[in-house]
Short mmCIF file of C-alpha atoms and ligand atoms in Angstrom, two decimals:
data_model
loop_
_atom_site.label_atom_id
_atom_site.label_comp_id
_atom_site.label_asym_id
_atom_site.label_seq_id
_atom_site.Cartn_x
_atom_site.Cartn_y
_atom_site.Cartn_z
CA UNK A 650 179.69 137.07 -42.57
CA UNK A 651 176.32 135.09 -41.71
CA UNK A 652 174.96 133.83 -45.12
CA UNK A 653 171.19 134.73 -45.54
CA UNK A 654 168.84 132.28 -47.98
CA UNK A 655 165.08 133.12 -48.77
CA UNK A 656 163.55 130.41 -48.38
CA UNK A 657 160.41 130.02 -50.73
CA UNK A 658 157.81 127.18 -49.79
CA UNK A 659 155.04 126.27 -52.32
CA UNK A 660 152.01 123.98 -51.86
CA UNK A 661 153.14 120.20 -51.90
CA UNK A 662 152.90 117.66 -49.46
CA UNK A 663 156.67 118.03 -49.11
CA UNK A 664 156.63 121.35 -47.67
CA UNK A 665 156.71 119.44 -44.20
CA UNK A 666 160.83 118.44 -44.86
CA UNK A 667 161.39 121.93 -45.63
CA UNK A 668 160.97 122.28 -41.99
CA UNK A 669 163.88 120.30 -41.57
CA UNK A 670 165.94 122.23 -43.75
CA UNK A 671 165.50 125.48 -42.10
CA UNK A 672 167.05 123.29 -39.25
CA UNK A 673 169.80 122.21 -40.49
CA UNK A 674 170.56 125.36 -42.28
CA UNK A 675 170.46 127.52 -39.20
CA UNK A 676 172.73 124.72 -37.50
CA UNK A 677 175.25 126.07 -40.56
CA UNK A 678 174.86 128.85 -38.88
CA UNK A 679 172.68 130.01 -42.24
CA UNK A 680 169.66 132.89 -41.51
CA UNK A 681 166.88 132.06 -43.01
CA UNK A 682 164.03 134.26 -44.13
CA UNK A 683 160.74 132.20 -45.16
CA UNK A 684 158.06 133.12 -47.71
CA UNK A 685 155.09 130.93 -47.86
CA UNK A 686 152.84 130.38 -50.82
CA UNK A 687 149.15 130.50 -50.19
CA UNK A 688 148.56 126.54 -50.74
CA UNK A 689 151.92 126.28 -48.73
CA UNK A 690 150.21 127.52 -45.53
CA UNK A 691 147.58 124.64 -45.98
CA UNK A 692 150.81 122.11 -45.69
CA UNK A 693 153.06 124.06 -43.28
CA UNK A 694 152.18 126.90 -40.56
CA UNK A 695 153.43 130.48 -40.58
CA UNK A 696 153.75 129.69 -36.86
CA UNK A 697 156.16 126.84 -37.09
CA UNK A 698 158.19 128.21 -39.67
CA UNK A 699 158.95 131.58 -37.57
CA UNK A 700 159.92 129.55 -34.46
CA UNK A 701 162.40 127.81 -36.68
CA UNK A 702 163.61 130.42 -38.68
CA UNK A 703 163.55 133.07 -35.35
CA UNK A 704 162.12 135.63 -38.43
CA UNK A 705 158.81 137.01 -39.53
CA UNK A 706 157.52 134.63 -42.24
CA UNK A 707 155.76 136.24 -45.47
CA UNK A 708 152.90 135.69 -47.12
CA UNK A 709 150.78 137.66 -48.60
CA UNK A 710 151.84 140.58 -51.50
CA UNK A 711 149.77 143.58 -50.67
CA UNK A 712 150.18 143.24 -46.70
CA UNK A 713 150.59 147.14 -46.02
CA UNK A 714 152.49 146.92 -43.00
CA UNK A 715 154.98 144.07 -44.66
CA UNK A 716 155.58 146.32 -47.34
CA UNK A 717 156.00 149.23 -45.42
CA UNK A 718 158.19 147.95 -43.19
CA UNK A 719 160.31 145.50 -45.78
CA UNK A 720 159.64 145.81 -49.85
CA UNK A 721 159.56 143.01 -51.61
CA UNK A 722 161.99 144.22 -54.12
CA UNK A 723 164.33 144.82 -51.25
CA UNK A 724 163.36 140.98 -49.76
CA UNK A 725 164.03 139.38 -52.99
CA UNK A 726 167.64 141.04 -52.43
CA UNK A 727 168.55 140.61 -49.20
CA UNK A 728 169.60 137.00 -49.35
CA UNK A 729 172.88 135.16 -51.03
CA UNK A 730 170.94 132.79 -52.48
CA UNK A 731 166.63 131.88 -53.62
CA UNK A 732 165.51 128.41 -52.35
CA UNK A 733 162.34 127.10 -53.84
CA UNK A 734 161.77 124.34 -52.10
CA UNK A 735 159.64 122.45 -52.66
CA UNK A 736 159.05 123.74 -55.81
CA UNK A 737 155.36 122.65 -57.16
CA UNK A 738 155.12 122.41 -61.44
CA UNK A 739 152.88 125.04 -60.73
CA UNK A 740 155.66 127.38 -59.66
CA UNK A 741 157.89 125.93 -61.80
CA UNK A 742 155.71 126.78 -64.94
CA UNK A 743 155.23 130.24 -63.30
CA UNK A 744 159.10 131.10 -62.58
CA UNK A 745 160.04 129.78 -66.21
CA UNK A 746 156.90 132.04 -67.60
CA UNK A 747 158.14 135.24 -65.63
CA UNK A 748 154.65 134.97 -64.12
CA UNK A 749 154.51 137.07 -60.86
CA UNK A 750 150.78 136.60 -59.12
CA UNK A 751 152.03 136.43 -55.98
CA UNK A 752 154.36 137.45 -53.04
CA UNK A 753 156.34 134.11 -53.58
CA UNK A 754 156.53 134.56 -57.58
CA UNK A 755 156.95 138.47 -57.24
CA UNK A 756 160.29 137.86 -55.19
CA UNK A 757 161.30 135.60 -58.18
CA UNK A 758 161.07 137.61 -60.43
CA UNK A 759 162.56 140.84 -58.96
CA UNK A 760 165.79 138.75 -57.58
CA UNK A 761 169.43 139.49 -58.90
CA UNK A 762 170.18 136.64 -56.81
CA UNK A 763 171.63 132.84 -57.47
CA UNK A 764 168.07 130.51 -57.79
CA UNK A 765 167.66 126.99 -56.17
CA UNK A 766 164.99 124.83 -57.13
CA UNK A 767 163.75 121.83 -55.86
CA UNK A 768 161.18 120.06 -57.81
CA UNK A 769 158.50 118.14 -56.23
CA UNK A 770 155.82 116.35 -57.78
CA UNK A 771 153.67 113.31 -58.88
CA UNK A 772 155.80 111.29 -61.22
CA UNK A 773 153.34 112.26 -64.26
CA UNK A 774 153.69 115.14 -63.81
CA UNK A 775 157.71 115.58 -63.26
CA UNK A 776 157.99 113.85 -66.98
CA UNK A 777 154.98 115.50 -68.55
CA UNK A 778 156.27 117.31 -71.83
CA UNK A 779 155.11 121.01 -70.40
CA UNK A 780 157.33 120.61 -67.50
CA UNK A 781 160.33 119.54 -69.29
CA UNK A 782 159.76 122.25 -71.45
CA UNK A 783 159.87 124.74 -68.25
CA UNK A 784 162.85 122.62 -66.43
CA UNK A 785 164.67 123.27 -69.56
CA UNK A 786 163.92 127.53 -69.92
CA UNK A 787 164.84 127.85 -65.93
CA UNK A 788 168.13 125.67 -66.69
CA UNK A 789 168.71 128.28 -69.56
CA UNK A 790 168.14 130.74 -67.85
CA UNK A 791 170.90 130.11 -64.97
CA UNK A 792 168.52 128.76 -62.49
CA UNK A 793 170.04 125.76 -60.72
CA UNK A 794 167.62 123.07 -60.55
CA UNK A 795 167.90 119.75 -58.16
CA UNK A 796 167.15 116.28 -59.50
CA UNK A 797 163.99 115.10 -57.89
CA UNK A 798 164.54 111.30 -56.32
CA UNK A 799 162.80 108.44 -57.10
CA UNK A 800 161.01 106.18 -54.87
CA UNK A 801 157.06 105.78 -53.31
CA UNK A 802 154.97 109.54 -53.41
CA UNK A 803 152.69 110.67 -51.16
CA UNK A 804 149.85 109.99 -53.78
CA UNK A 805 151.04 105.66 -54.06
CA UNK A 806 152.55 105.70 -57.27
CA UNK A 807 156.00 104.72 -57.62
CA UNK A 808 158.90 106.84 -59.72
CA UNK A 809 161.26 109.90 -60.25
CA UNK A 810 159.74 113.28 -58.52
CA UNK A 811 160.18 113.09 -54.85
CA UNK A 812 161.67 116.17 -53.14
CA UNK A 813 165.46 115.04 -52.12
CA UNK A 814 166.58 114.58 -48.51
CA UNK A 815 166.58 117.77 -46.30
CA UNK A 816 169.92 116.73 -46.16
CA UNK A 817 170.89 116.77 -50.12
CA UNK A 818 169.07 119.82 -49.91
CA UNK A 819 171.45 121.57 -47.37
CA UNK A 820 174.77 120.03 -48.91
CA UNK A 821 173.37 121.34 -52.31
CA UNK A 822 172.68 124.67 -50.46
CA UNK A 823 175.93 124.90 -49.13
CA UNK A 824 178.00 124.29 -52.17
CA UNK A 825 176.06 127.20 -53.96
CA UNK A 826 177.25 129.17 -50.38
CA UNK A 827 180.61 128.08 -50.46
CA UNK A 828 180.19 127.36 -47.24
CA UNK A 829 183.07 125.32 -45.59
CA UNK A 830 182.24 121.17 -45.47
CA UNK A 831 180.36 119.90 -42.87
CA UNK A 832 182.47 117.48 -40.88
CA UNK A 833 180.94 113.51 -42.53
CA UNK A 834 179.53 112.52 -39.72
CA UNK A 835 179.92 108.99 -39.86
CA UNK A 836 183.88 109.56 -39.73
CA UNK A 837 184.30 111.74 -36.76
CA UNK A 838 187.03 113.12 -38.56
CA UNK A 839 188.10 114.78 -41.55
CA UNK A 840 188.19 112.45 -44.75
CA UNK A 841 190.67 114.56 -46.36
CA UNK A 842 194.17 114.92 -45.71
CA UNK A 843 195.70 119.02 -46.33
CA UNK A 844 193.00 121.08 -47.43
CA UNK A 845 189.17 120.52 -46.28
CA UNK A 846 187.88 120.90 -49.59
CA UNK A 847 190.55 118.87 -51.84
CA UNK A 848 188.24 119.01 -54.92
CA UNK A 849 186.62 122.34 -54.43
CA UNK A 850 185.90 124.26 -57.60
CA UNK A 851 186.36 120.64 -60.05
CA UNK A 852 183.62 119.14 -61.54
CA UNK A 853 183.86 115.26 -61.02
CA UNK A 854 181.66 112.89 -63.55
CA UNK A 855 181.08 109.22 -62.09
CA UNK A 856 179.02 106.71 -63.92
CA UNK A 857 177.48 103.80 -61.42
CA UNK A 858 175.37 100.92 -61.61
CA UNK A 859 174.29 98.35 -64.40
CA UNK A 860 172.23 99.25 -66.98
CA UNK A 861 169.31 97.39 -68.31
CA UNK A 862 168.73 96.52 -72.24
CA UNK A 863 165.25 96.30 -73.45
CA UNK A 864 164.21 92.73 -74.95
CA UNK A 865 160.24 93.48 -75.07
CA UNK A 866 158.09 95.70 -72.74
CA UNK A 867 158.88 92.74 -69.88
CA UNK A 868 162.25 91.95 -70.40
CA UNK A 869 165.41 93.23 -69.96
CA UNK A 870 169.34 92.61 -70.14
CA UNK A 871 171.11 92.91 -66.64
CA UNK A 872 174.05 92.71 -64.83
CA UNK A 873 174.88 92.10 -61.21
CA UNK A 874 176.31 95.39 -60.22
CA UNK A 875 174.58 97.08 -57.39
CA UNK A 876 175.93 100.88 -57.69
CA UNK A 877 177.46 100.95 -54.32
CA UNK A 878 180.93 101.45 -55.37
CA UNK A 879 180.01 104.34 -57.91
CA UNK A 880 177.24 105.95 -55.26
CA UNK A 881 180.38 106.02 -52.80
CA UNK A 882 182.59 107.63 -55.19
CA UNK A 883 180.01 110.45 -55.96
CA UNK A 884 179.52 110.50 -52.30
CA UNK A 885 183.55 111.29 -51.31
CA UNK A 886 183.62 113.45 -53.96
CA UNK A 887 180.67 115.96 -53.33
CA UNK A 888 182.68 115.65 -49.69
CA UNK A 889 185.74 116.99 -50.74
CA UNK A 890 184.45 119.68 -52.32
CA UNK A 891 183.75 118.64 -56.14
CA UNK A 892 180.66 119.58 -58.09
CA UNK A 893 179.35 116.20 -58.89
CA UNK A 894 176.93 114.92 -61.75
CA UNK A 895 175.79 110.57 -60.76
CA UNK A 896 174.82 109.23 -64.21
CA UNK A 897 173.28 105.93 -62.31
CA UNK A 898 171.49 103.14 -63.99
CA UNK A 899 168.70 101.63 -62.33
CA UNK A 900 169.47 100.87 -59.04
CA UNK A 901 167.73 101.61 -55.58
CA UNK A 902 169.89 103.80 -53.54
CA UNK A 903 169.71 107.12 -52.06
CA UNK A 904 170.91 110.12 -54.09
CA UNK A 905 174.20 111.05 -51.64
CA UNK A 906 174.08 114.72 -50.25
CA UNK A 907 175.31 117.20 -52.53
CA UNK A 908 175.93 115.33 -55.94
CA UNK A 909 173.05 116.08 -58.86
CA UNK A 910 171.63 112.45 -60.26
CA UNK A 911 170.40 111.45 -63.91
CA UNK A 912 168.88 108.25 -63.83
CA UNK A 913 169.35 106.46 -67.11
CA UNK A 914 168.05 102.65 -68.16
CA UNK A 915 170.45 102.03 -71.13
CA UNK A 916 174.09 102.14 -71.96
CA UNK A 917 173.18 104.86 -75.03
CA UNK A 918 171.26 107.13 -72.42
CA UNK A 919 174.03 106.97 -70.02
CA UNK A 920 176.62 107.82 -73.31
CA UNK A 921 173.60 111.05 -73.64
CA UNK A 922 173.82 111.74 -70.40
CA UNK A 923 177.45 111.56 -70.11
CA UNK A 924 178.32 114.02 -73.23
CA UNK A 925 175.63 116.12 -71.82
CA UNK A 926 177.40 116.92 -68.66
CA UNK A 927 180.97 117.59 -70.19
CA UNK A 928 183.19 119.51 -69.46
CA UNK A 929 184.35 117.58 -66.10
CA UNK A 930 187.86 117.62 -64.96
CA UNK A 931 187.82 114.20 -64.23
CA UNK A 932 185.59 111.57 -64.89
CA UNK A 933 184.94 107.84 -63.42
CA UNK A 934 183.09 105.32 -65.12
CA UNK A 935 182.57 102.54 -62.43
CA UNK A 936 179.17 101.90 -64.48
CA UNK A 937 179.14 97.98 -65.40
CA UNK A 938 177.69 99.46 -69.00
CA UNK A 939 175.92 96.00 -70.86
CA UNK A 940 178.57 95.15 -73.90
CA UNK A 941 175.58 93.89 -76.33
CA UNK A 942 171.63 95.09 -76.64
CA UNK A 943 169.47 93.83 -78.69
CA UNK A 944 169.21 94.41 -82.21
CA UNK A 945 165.85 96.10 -82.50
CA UNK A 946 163.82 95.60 -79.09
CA UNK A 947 160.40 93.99 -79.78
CA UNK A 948 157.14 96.15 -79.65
CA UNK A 949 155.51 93.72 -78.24
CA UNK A 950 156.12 90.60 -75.75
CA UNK A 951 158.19 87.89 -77.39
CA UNK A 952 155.71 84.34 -76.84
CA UNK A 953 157.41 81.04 -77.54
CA UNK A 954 156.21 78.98 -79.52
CA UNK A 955 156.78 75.71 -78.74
CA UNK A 956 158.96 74.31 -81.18
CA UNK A 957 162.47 74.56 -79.51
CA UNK A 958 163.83 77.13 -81.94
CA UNK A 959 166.26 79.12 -80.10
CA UNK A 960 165.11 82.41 -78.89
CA UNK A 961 164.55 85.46 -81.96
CA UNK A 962 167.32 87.52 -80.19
CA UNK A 963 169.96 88.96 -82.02
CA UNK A 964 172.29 90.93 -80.17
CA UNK A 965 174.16 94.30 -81.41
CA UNK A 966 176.97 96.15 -78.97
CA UNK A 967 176.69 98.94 -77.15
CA UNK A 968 178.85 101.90 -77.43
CA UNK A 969 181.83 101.94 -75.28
CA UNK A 970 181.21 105.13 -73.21
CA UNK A 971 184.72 104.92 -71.54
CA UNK A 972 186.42 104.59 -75.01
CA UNK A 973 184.35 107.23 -76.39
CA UNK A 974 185.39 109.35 -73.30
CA UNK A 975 188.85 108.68 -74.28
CA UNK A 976 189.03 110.27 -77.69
CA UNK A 977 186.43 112.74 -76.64
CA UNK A 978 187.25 116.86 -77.96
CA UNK A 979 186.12 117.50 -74.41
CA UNK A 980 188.29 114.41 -72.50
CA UNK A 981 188.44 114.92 -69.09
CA UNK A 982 191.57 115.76 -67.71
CA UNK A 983 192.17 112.88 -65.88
CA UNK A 984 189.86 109.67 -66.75
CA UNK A 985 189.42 106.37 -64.76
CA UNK A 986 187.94 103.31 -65.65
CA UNK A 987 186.95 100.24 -63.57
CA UNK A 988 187.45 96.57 -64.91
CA UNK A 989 185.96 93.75 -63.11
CA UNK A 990 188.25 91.08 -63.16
CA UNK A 991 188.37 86.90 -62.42
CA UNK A 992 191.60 86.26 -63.60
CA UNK A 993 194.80 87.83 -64.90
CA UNK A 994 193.98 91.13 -63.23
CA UNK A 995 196.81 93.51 -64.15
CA UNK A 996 197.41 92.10 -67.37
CA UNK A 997 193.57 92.55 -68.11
CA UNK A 998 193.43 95.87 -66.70
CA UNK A 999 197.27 97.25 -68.63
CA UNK A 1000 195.34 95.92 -71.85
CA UNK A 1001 192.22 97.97 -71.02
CA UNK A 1002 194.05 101.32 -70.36
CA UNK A 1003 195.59 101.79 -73.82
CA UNK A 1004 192.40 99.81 -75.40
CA UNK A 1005 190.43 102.84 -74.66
CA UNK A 1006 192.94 105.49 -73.78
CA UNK A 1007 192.06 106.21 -70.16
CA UNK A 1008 194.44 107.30 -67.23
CA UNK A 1009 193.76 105.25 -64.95
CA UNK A 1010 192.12 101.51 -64.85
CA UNK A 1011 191.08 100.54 -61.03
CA UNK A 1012 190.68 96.69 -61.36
CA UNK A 1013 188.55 94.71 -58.96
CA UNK A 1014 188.85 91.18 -58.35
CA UNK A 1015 185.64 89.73 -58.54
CA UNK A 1016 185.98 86.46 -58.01
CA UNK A 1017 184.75 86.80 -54.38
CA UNK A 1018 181.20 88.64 -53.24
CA UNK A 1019 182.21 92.08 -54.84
CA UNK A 1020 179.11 92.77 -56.67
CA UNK A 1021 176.64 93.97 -54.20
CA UNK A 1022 179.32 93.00 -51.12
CA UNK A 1023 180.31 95.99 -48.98
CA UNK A 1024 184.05 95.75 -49.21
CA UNK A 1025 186.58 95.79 -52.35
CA UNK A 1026 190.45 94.90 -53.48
CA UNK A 1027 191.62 96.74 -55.97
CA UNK A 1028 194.63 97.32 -58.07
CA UNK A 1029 194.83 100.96 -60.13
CA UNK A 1030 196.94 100.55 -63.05
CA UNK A 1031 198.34 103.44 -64.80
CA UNK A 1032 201.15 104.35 -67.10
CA UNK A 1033 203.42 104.45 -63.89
CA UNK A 1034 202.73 100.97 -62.94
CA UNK A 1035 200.60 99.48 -60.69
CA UNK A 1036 199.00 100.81 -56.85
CA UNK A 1037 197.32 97.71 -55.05
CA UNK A 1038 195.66 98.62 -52.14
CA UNK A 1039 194.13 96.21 -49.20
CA UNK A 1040 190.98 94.82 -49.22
CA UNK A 1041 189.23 98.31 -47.61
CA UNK A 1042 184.75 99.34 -47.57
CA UNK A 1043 183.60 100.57 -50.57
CA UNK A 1044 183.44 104.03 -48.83
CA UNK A 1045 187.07 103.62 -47.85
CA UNK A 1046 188.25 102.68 -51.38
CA UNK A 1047 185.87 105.86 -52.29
CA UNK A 1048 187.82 108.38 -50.37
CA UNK A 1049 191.56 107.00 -50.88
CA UNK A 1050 190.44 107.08 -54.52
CA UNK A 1051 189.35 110.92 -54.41
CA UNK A 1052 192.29 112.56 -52.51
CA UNK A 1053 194.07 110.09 -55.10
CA UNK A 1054 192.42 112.26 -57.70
CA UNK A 1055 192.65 115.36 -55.96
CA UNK A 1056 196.35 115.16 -55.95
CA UNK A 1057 196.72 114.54 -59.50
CA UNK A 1058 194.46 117.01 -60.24
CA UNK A 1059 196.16 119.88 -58.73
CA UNK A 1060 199.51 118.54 -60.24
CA UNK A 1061 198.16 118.87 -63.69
CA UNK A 1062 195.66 121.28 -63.50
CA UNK A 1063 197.27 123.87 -60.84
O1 LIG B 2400 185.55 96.45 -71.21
P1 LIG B 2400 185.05 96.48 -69.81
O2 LIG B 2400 183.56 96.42 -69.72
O3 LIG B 2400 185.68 95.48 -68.87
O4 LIG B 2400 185.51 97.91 -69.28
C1 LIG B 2400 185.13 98.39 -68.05
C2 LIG B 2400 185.25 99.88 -68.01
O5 LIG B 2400 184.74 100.45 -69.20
C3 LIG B 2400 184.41 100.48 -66.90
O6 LIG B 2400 185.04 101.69 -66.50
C4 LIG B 2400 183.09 100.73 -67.57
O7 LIG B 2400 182.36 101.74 -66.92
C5 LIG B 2400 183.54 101.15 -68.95
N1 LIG B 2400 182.60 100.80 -70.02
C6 LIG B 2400 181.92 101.78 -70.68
N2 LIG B 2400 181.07 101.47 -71.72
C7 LIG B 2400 180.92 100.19 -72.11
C8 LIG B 2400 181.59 99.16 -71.43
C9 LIG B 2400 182.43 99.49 -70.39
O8 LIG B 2400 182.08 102.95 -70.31
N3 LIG B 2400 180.09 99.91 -73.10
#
């Protein structure tokens, strides 16, 4: 049966990519019923929106022959699933208030439906303490809430509050559907060997990137890792079928379609962020998590002063999140570290498994260009020995790794 999503547009400069997903949702072969705000209509036409969505596009509340003909309590109902997208803090404040002063807001409140939103705003605003207050009451109250990306805004500053990809959107929109995968279409074919959708209904927790460790407000601790082999791994799994959460440190890449991203600086935000989103059924910490931070970061910026003392930096460790993981009351059924090795791989890696009680260690030799190259060699090292595979792309060592976990999952789980 077709799938039907009301599609609510508020007033942000973003409305224009909802355009874009209406496409792509009706080439899912989704219907798609539009509501526009009032400020919306100043971003995005009525007129454009109906050719796409080949349906009468709402506005206004007390249109008589709207109401006659449709009522909004029925229009709130008629679809599988409430998009709000993009969704302004004003709306946001609104929909976590119960405030209904419009068409848009009415429908939101009268639904019995599932709720999408997708924040999109200035990046003062996304962080300011009234929002997170309302993020929080919509989360609570079973609305399903996207993770805005970071990059440039409209307005030139720089951070976290960008609407996501049309694209992230629609995979986001079609997990919540259940609809069937989309074939990837970089492959051509399917990734996944047996069934399309080898992680459907598991919730898969990947940690990715470096992450940084204040010295003063200029400085930082860093690593070399660029996130590409984690962002792949959240990227095969959202593909076959898994609910993902990215815990990423700060790198620059695209959010992949379909997985929900918190961006975290240091290793004891990513541990936060990490409880935070247990239960998962399987977990993989490819994050290159700093071992040390310093003691007590400075208020203010360190100065030299000239006298050749070595630098006033004392150094404390971090928490081992993997480790942690590994005695955890909520472990993950199956967990899977990474270990960067130069030398003495499997030995290194057999040490590591027991050291912090995970399932699986994948070690990477990387002697060569690894960090920040494009391809990998790696060696997974478990209780039953060891797997090495050939020297494959990151995205390739992604998807082997996934139906890998796939597999066991259904063996222990199933
Ligand atoms: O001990 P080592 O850093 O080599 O271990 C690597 C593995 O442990 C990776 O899976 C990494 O994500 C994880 N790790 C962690 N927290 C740390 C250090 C490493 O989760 N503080």
């Amino acid at each position: 049966m077709t799938k039907r999503v009301l599609l609510i547009i508020s007033g942000g400069i973003a409305a224009y990519k909802s355009l874009e997903l209406v496409r792509l949702l009706r080439k899912r072969g989704v219907a798609v019923r539009a509501v526009l705000t009032q400020s919306a209509e100043k971003f995005v036409t009525p007129l454009s929106l109906g050719v796409l969505t080949e349906d009468h596009v709402f506005g206004q509340l007390f249109d008589l022959k709207e109401e006659r003909e449709i009522g909004h309590i029925q229009l709130s109902r008629q679809a599988d699933l409430v998009v709000v997208a993009p969704a302004t803090a004003n709306i946001l404040a609104k929909m976590a208030n119960g405030i209904a002063d419009d068409l848009a807001t009415t429908l939101l409140l009268a639904t019995d439906k599932p709720v999408l939103a997708v924040p999109a705003m200035n990046v003062r605003m996304w962080h300011h303490a009234a929002t997170r207050r309302n993020i929080a009451q919509l989360q609570a109250d079973g609305v399903h809430v996207m993770e805005p990306d970071s990059g440039e805004m409209a307005c030139g500053e720089f951070g976290k509050g960008r609407m996501p990809e049309p694209e992230a959107i629609a995979a986001e929109v079609a997990r919540l559907l259940a609809l069937p995968l989309a074939a990837d279409p970089l492959a051509g074919q399917p990734d996944f060997e047996g069934p399309d959708a080898p992680l459907a209904g598991r919730h898969v927790l990947v940690t990715a990137g470096p992450t940084h460790e204040p010295i003063d407000p200029v400085r930082y601790i860093a690593n070399r890792s660029s996130g590409k082999q984690g962002f792949a791994i959240a990227a095969a799994a959202a593909r076959a079928g898994a609910r993902v959460t990215l815990v990423a440190g700060p790198v620059h890449l695209p959010t992949p379609a379909g997985v929900r991203r918190i961006d975290v600086e240091t290793a004891r935000e990513m541990l936060a962020a990490v409880e935070a989103a247990l239960p998962a059924d399987a977990a993989i910490m490819v994050a290159a998590v700093a071992d040390w931070r310093t003691a007590d970061a400075a208020d203010q910026k360190l100065k030299k002063d000239g006298s050749g003392k070595p630098a006033p930096l004392a150094l404390v460790e971090n928490p081992d999140i993997l480790a942690k993981l590994g005695k955890h009351a909520k472990r993950p059924a199956l967990l899977v570290g990474f270990a960067a090795e130069t030398q003495k791989i499997a030995e290194h890696a057999q040490a590591k498994l027991t050291r912090k009680g995970a399932d699986w260690i994948v070690a990477n030799d990387v002697s060569g260009d690894v960090m920040g190259g494009d391809t990998n060699s790696v060696h997974i090292v478990s209780g039953d020995g060891i797997e090495s595979w050939d020297n494959l792309p990151k995205d390739a060592v992604a998807t082997r790794l996934m139906q890998k976990v796939a597999d066991t999952l259904s063996a222990r789980l199933d």
